[in-house]
XYZ file of C-alpha atoms in Angstrom:
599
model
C 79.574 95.635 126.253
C 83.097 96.315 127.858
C 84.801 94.742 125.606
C 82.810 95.447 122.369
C 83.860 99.329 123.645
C 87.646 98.062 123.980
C 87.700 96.718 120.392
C 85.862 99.734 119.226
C 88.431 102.181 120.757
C 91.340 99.842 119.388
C 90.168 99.756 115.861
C 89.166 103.443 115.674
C 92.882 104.236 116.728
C 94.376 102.233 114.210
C 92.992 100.450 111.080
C 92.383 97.107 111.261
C 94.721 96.634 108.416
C 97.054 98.170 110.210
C 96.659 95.202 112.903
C 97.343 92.550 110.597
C 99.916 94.239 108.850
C 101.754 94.745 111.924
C 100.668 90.809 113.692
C 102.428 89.530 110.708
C 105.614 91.188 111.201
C 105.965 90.437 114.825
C 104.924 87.275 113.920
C 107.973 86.738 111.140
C 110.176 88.180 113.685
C 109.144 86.810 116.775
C 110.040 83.061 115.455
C 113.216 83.785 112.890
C 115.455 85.890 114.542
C 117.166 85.985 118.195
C 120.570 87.014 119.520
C 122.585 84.623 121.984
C 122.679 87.119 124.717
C 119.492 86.541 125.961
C 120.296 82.584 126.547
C 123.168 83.507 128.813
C 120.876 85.598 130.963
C 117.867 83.588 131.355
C 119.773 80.445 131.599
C 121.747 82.054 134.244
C 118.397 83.008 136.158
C 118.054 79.315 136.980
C 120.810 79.600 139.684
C 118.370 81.704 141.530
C 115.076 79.028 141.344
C 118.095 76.336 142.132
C 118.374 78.123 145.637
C 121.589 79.833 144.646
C 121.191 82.947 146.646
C 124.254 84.188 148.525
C 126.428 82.422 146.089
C 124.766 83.563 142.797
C 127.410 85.121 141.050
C 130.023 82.360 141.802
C 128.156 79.941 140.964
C 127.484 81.567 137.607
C 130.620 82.212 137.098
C 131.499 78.628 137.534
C 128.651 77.857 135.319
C 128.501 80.552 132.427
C 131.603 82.407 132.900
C 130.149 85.432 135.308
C 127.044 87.534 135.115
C 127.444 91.393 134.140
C 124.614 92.722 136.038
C 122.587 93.817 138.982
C 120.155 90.920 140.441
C 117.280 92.412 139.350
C 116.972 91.504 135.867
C 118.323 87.622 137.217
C 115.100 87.802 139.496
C 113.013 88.788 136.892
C 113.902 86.377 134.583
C 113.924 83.314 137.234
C 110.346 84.806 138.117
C 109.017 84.417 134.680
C 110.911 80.827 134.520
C 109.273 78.950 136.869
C 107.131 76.882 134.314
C 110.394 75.932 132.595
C 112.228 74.837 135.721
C 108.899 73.015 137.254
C 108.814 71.251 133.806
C 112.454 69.901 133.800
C 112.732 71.743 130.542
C 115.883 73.714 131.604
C 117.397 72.541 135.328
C 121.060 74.293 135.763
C 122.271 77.458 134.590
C 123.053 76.927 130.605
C 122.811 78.354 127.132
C 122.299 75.055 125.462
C 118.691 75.187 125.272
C 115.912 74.042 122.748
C 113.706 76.139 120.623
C 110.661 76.478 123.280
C 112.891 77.546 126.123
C 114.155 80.295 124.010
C 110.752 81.276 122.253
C 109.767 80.978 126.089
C 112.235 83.742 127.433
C 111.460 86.196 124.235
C 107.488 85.803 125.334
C 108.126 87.236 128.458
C 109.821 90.234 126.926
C 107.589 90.639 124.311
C 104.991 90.915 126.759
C 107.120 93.181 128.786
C 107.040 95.656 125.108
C 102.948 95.169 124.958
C 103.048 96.412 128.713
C 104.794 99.657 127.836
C 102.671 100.316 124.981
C 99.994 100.622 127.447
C 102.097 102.846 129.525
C 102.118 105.216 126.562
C 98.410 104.608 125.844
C 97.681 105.344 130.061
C 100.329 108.402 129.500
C 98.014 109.762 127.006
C 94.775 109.226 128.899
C 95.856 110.919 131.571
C 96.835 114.049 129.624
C 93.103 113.799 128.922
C 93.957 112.476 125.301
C 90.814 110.409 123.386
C 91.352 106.941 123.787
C 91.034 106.202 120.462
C 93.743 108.713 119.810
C 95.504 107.071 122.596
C 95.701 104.110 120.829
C 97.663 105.306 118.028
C 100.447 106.564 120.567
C 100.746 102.395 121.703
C 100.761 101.733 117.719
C 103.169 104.082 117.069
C 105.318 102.984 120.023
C 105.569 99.188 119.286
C 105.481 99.433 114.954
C 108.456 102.025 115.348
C 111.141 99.609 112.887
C 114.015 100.423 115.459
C 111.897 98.961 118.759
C 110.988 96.584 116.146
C 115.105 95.257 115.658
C 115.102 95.044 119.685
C 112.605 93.737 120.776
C 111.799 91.101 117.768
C 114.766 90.569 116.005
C 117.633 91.153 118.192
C 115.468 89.740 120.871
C 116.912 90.921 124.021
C 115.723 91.624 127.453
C 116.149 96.057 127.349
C 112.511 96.475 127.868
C 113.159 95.832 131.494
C 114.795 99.025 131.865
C 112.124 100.477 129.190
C 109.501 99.338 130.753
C 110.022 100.388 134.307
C 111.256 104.340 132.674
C 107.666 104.475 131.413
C 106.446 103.020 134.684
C 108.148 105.720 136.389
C 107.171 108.351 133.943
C 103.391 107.268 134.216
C 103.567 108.404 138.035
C 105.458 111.382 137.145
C 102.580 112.506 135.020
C 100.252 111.550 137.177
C 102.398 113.143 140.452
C 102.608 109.802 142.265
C 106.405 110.887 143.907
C 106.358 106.928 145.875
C 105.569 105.361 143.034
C 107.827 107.687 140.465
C 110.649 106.715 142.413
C 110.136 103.213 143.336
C 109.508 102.525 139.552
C 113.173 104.510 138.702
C 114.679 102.536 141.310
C 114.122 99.398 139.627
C 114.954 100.884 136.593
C 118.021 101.747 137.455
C 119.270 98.358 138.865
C 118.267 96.781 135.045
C 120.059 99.894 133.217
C 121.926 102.458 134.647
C 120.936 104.676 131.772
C 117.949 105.411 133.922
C 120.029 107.168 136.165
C 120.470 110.438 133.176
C 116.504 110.654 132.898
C 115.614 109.920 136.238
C 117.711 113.054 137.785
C 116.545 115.668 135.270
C 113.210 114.559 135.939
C 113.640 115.269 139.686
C 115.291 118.946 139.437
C 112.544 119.736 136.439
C 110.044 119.069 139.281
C 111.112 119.727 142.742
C 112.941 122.811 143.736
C 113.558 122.208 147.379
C 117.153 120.953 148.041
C 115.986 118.238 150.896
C 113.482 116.538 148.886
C 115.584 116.320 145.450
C 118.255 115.067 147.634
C 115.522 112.372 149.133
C 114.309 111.193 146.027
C 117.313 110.391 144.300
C 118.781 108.643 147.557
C 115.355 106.668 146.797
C 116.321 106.254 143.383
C 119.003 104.774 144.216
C 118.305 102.605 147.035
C 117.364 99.410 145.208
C 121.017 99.396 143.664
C 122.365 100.380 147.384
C 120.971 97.582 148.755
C 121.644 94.596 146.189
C 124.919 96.300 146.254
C 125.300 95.559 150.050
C 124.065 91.671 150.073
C 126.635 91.001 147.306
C 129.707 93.055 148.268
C 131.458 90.324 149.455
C 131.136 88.490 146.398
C 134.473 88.468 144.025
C 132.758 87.804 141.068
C 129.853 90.302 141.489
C 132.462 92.779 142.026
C 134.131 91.727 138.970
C 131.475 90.915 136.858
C 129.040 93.969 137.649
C 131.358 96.565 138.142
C 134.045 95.390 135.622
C 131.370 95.610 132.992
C 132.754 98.252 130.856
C 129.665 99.815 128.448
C 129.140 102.547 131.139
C 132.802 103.546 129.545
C 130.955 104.762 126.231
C 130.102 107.669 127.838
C 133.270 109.278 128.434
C 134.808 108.260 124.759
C 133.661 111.816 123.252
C 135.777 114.077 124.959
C 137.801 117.338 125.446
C 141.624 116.725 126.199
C 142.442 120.101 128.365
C 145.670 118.927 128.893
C 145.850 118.214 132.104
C 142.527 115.670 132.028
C 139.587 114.833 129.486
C 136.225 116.018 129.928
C 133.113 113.832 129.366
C 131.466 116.086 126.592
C 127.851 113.703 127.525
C 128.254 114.317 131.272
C 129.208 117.977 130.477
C 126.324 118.692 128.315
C 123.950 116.285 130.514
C 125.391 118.162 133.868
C 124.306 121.392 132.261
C 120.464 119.598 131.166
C 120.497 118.828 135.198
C 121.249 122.928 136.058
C 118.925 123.579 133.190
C 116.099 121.536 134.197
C 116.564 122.720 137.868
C 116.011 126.566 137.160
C 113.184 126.275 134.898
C 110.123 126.501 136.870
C 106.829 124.696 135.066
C 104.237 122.963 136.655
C 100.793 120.665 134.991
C 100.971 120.049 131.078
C 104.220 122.448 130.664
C 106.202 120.243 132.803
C 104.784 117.115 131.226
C 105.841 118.798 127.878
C 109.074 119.953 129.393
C 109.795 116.161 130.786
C 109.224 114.495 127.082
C 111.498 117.207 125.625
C 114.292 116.735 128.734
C 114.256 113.142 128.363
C 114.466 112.980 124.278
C 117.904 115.562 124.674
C 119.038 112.662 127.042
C 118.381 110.212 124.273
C 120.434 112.345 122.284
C 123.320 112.644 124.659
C 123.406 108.989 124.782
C 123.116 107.773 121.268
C 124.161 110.534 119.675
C 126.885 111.408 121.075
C 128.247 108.039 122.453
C 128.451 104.892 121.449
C 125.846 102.030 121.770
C 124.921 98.665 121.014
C 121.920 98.014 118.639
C 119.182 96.849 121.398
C 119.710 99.899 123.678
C 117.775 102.275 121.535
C 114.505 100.817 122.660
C 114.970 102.742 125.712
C 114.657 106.090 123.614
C 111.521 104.811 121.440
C 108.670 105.446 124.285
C 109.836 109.647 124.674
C 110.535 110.012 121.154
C 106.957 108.765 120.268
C 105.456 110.941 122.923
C 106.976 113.624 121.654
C 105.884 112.932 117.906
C 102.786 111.769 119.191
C 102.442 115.256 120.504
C 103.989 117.224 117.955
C 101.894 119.479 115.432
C 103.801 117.377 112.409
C 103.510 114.292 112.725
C 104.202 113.128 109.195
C 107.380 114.533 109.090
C 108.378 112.317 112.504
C 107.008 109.537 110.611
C 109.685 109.978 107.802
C 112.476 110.950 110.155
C 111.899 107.772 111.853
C 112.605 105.720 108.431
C 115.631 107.480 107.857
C 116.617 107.116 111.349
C 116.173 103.146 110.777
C 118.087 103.411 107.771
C 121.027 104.771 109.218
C 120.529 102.478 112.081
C 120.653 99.040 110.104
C 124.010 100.504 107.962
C 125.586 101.351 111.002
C 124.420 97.941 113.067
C 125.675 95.623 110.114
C 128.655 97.129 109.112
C 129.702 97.643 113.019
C 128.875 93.813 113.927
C 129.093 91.868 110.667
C 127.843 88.652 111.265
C 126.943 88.910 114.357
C 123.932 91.942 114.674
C 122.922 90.861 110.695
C 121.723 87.629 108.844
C 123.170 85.928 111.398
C 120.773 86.448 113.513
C 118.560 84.021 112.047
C 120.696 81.195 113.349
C 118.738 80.663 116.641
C 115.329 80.961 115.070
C 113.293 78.416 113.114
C 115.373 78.659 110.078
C 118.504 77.988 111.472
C 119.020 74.535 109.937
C 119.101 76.127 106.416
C 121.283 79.144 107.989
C 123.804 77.529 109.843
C 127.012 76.285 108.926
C 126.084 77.834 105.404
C 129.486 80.096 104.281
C 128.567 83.896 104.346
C 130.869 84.939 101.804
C 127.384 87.644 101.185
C 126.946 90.012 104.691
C 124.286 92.294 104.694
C 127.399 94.645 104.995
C 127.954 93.833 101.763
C 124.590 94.151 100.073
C 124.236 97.682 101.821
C 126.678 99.884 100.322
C 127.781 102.760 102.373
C 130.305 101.079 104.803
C 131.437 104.198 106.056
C 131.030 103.527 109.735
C 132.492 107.139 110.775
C 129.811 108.836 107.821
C 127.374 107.050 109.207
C 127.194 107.291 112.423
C 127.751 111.427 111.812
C 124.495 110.917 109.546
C 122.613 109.166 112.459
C 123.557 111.647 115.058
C 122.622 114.243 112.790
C 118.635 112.992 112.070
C 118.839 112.534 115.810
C 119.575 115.767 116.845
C 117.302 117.386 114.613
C 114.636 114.940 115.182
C 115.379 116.073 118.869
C 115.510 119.559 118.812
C 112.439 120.252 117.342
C 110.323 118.017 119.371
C 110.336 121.614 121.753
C 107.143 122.626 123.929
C 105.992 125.132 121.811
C 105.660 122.810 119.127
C 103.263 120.588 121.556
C 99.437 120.505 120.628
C 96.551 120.260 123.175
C 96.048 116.814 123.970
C 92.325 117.474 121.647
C 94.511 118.302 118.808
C 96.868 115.201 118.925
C 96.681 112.343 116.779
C 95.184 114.135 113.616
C 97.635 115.643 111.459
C 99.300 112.272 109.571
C 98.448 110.504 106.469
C 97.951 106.764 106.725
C 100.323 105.903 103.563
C 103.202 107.910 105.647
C 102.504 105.356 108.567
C 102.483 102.473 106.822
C 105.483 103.224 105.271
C 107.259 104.081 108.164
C 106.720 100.765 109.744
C 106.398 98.036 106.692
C 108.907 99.680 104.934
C 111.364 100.582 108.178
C 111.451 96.418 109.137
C 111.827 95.668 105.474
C 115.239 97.696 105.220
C 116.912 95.184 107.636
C 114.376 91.664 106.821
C 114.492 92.103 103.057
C 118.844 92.323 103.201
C 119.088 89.582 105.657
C 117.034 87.483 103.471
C 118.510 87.922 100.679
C 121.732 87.512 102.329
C 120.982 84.238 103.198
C 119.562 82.858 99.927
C 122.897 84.278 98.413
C 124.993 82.569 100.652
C 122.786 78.926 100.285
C 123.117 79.305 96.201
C 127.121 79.323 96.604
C 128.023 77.670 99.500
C 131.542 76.837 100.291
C 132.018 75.288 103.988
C 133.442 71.977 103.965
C 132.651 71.257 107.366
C 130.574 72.858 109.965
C 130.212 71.580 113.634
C 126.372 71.467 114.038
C 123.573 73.467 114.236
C 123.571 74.877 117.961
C 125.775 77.021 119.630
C 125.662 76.848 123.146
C 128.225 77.587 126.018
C 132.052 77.880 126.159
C 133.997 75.542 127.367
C 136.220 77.684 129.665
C 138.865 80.082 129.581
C 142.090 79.336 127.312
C 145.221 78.240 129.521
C 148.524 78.504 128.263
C 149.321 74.840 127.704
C 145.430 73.909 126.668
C 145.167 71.899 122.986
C 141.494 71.972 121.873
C 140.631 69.495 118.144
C 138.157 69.142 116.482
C 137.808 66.304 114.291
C 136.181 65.824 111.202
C 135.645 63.833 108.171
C 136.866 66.090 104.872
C 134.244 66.479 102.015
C 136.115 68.632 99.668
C 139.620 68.699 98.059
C 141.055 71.674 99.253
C 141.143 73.923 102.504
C 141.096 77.930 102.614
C 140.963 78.784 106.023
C 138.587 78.237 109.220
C 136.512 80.306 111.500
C 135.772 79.583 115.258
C 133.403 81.139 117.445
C 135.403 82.374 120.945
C 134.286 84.270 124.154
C 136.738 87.427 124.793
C 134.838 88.320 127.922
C 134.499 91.448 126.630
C 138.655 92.629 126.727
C 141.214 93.408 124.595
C 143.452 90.180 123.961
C 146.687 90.342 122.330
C 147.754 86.958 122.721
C 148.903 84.576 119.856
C 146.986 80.849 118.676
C 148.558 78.176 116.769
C 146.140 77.251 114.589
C 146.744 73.845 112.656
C 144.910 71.392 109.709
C 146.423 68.063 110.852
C 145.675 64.966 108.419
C 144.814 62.151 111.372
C 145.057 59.080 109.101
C 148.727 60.055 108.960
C 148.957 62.576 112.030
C 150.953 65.132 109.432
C 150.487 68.925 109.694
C 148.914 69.942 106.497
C 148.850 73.819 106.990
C 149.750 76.388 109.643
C 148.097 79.778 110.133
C 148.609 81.956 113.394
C 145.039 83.814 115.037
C 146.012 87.017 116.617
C 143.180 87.357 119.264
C 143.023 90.682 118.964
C 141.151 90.064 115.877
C 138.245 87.806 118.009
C 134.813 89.335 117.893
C 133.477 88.893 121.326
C 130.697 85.664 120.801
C 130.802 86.000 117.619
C 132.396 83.858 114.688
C 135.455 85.015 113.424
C 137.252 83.602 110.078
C 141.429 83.306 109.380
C 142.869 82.590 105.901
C 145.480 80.020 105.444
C 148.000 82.230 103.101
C 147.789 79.827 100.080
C 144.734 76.998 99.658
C 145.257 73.396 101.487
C 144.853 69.843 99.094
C 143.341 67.358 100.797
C 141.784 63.965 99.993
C 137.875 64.038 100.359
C 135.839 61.477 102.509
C 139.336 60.699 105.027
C 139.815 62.414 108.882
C 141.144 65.415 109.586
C 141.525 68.137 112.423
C 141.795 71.303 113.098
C 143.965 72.178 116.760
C 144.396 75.138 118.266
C 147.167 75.732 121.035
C 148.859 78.402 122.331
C 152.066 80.001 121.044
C 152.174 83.226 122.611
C 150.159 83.670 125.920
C 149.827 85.877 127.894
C 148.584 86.009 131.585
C 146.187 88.477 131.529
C 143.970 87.620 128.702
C 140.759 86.069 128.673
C 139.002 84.380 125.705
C 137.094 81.008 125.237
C 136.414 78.544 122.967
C 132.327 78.006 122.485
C 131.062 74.734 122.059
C 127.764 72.655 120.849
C 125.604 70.670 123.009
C 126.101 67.057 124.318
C 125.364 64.536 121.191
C 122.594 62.104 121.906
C 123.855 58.093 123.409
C 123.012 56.465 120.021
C 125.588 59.453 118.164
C 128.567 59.299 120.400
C 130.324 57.460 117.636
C 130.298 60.447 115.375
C 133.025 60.704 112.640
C 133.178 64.519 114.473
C 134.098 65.528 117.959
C 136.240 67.264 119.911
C 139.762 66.537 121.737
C 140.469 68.739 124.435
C 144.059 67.889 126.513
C 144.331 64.758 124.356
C 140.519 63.669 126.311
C 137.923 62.682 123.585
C 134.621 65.068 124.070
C 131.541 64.016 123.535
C 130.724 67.690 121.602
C 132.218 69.388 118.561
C 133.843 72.648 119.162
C 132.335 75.941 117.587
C 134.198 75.532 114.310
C 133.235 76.456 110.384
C 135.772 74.978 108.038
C 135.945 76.988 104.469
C 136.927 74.750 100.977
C 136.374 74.291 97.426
């Protein structure tokens, strides 16, 4: 009878049609599209099931080239992959991993995302909201297109810090202080975003100096003490502390003269003062606490910059507060537009890396990589306008923000009643289908007039190591066309701004002659991502005989940082490929992350 009750209370929330609509767009998403930055985390997790404790972080860095944050999220992940590691599918801290490892690592997210839609759906009930109506706030939560990107097609592991907000939010409403807390305390070791809602929260509610001084100290105490077991370290130091996307913050600002002034930590230290003299207590404060944390959502992806999966840490308090809100439709539109803007600004910010390219670690990947993309989404979107854009975006946000206020809250009876079913569906079929339909088409484009003459495999997986200044790295190949335009190689820039110079050279090995010369400023490098050069005029060359293409340095300098990726180990029974890598004049038995463009 239970469960009969269950599935009547989920189907009177939402259509069933709804369901299926949705299941089948996870589903699409779920297996075609992933980013590589969850491989570098989960693989690095392994250190921790390995017994690599006190020396996690060197190890790492030995292993994967460092780790960027707290242990927290490393726990979590080497929690969830115990199976893999008792199974021998994945043994040492890598990126080169096969398809179930990596479907394995977006499960546990995914199921991370289900977890806070029931947050939102236990948020409601306790505001005494129908649980049929309830429903529809979890639905709205995990079909909104932008959660959608993150969670299912970007793929990454945000809904840690999401997850443990809403935790902490749950006991907020439900004026658990312990558990409130504890749950922000986590948070804030996965994100330290959770840091600008969890203090507002704190002054909206408590008043005495003492205890708003205790529970931030408690807020904080999780990060104090992984802080304290790995100050020693070097490379935790370097690696969590040198991570500089905290840095976004402070890039809107007012010059005074004399120093710059954060305009998101002005306007956010103001929201603190704010929160702390306005006195509200039951549903006002629960009103007050969706509105407070939505203008922090604003603050920080508004008014600074991001990268594409953050914003699934604003989609749980922007659908309470449409949830909530006497008109809904109107939310419902806003959040379209809002994914419109999103998907122009995401693919003409990180062309080929945040776009089609993202199918290249999911099931389609043989028929997507190594294929030229001559076609970006970028260019199948028109407005490229990053500046317009993003002025656009922070525009919808703010005004999606702003009147989200209290007094346009309903009674908790009320919620859930004003929208029109079309409006939804539109919202989320159509929302996903601005970036799927693109990145599809992208692709097909790209497969109808291909023109890569050589691409080194299928999988990228790790880099090899950072560049030294007398390192040669080859990669050999056999030629299938007649003529050479230029090459594209995937490289590591940990993150900095490189200015050295690469000598990058087509060498004809049946006769060891230099063929063509181009020069790769590395300030040019996308960070993990593949980056193409032009040789200034087109190369002849004889199809079906060897060739190379070597890269050395020609101006170094000491303090840069960037690194060649390459594939995984070939199988015994291939190590006499026609294709491999020569690295110090030592034949590798790997090709190096290298796209070769022709006619």
């Amino acid at each position: 009878m239970k469960i009969r009750a269950n599935r009547q209370i989920l189907l009177e929330g939402v259509d069933k049609t709804d369901w299926i609509l949705w299941g089948l767009l996870v589903m699409f998403c779920f297996i075609s599209y992933q980013h590589a930055d969850i491989l570098h985390t989960g693989g690095s997790s392994i250190a921790y099931l390995n017994g690599h404790f006190a020396d996690f972080y060197e190890y790492n860095k030995a292993a994967l080239g460092g780790n960027s944050y707290m242990p927290t999220t490393y726990i979590l992940f080497a929690i969830w992959n115990i199976p893999i590691r008792l199974l021998g599918l994945i043994t040492e801290p890598t990126m080169s991993v096969g398809a179930i490892v990596r479907m394995w690592y977006k499960l546990g997210t995914f199921l991370l995302f289900l977890g806070t839609a029931y947050l939102i759906y236990q948020i409601c009930v306790e505001k005494l909201v129908p649980r049929n109506k309830a429903v529809l706030a979890a639905f709205l939560f995990v079909s909104n297109p932008i959660a959608v990107y993150s969670e299912l097609i970007f793929g990454q592991y945000d809904i840690l810090t999401t997850f443990f907000i809403c935790l902490g939010f749950y006991y907020y409403v439900k004026e658990d202080r312990k558990k409130f807390v504890l749950s922000f305390a986590v948070a804030v070791t996965c994100k330290y975003f959770a840091v600008l809602v969890f203090i507002p929260l704190v002054l909206l509610k408590e008043k005495n100096v003492w205890k708003i001084v205790r529970d931030v100290a408690g807020g904080f105490s999780l990060f104090m003490i992984e802080t304290l077991l790995y100050l020693t370290s070097d490379s935790f130091i370097a690696g969590v502390f040198g991570f500089g996307a905290v840095d976004y913050i402070f890039n809107a600002s007012l010059d005074t003269g004399f120093a710059k002034i954060s305009i998101v930590v002005l306007l956010w230290g103001l929201l603190c003062a704010f929160c702390y003299f306005k006195q509200c207590s039951g549903d006002d404060r629960f009103s007050w606490g969706i509105y407070v944390a939505c203008i922090v959502m604003f603050l920080s992806f508004g008014l600074s910059m991001w990268h594409p999966q953050w914003l699934l840490m604003a989609i749980p308090f922007l659908t309470l507060g449409m949830f909530f809100n006497q008109d809904m439709d109107i939310y419902l539109l806003l959040d379209l537009l809002l994914m419109a803007l999103f998907t122009l600004y995401v693919v003409n910010t990180w062309t080929r890396g945040c776009d089609q390219n993202l199918f290249n670690l999911g099931i389609f990947a043989r028929y997507t990589i190594g294929i030229d993309q001559n076609i970006t989404m970028s260019d199948l979107l028109v407005l490229k306008d990053t500046d317009l854009i993003f002025s656009l975006w922070a525009a919808v946000l703010l005004s999606y923000v702003v009147y989200l206020h209290p007094k346009k809250m309903c009674l908790p009876k009320h919620v859930g009643g004003s929208f029109h079913k079309s409006i939804l569906r539109l919202r989320y079929i159509g929302g996903c289908c601005i970036f799927i339909l693109p990145s599809v088409l992208s692709v097909a484009l790209n497969m109808i007039l291909p023109n890569v003459v050589y691409a080194s495999g299928q999988d990228v997986t790790e880099i090899i190591g950072a560049m030294q200044k007398d390192d040669v790295y080859e990669q050999v190949f056999t030629m299938q066309r007649e003529s050479v335009t230029g090459i594209a190689i995937n490289m590591g820039t940990y993150q900095k701004e490189n200015g050295s110079i690469l000598k990058c050279e087509l060498i004809h090995k049946n006769t060891n002659t230099v063929c063509n010369t181009l020069e790769i400023d590395t300030s040019d490098l996308v960070d993990n991502q593949y980056t193409r050069f032009e040789f200034e005029d087109p190369t002849k060359v004889i199809a079906g005989e060897t060739y190379a293409v070597r890269i050395s340095g020609r101006q170094m300098r000491l303090d840069d940082t960037f690194a060649l990726y390459r594939m995984g180990e070939k199988p015994e029974n291939n190590i006499e490929s026609e294709s491999y890598a020569i690295i110090n004049g030592i034949r590798q038995n790997y090709d190096l992350a290298i796209m070769v463009y022709g006619k």
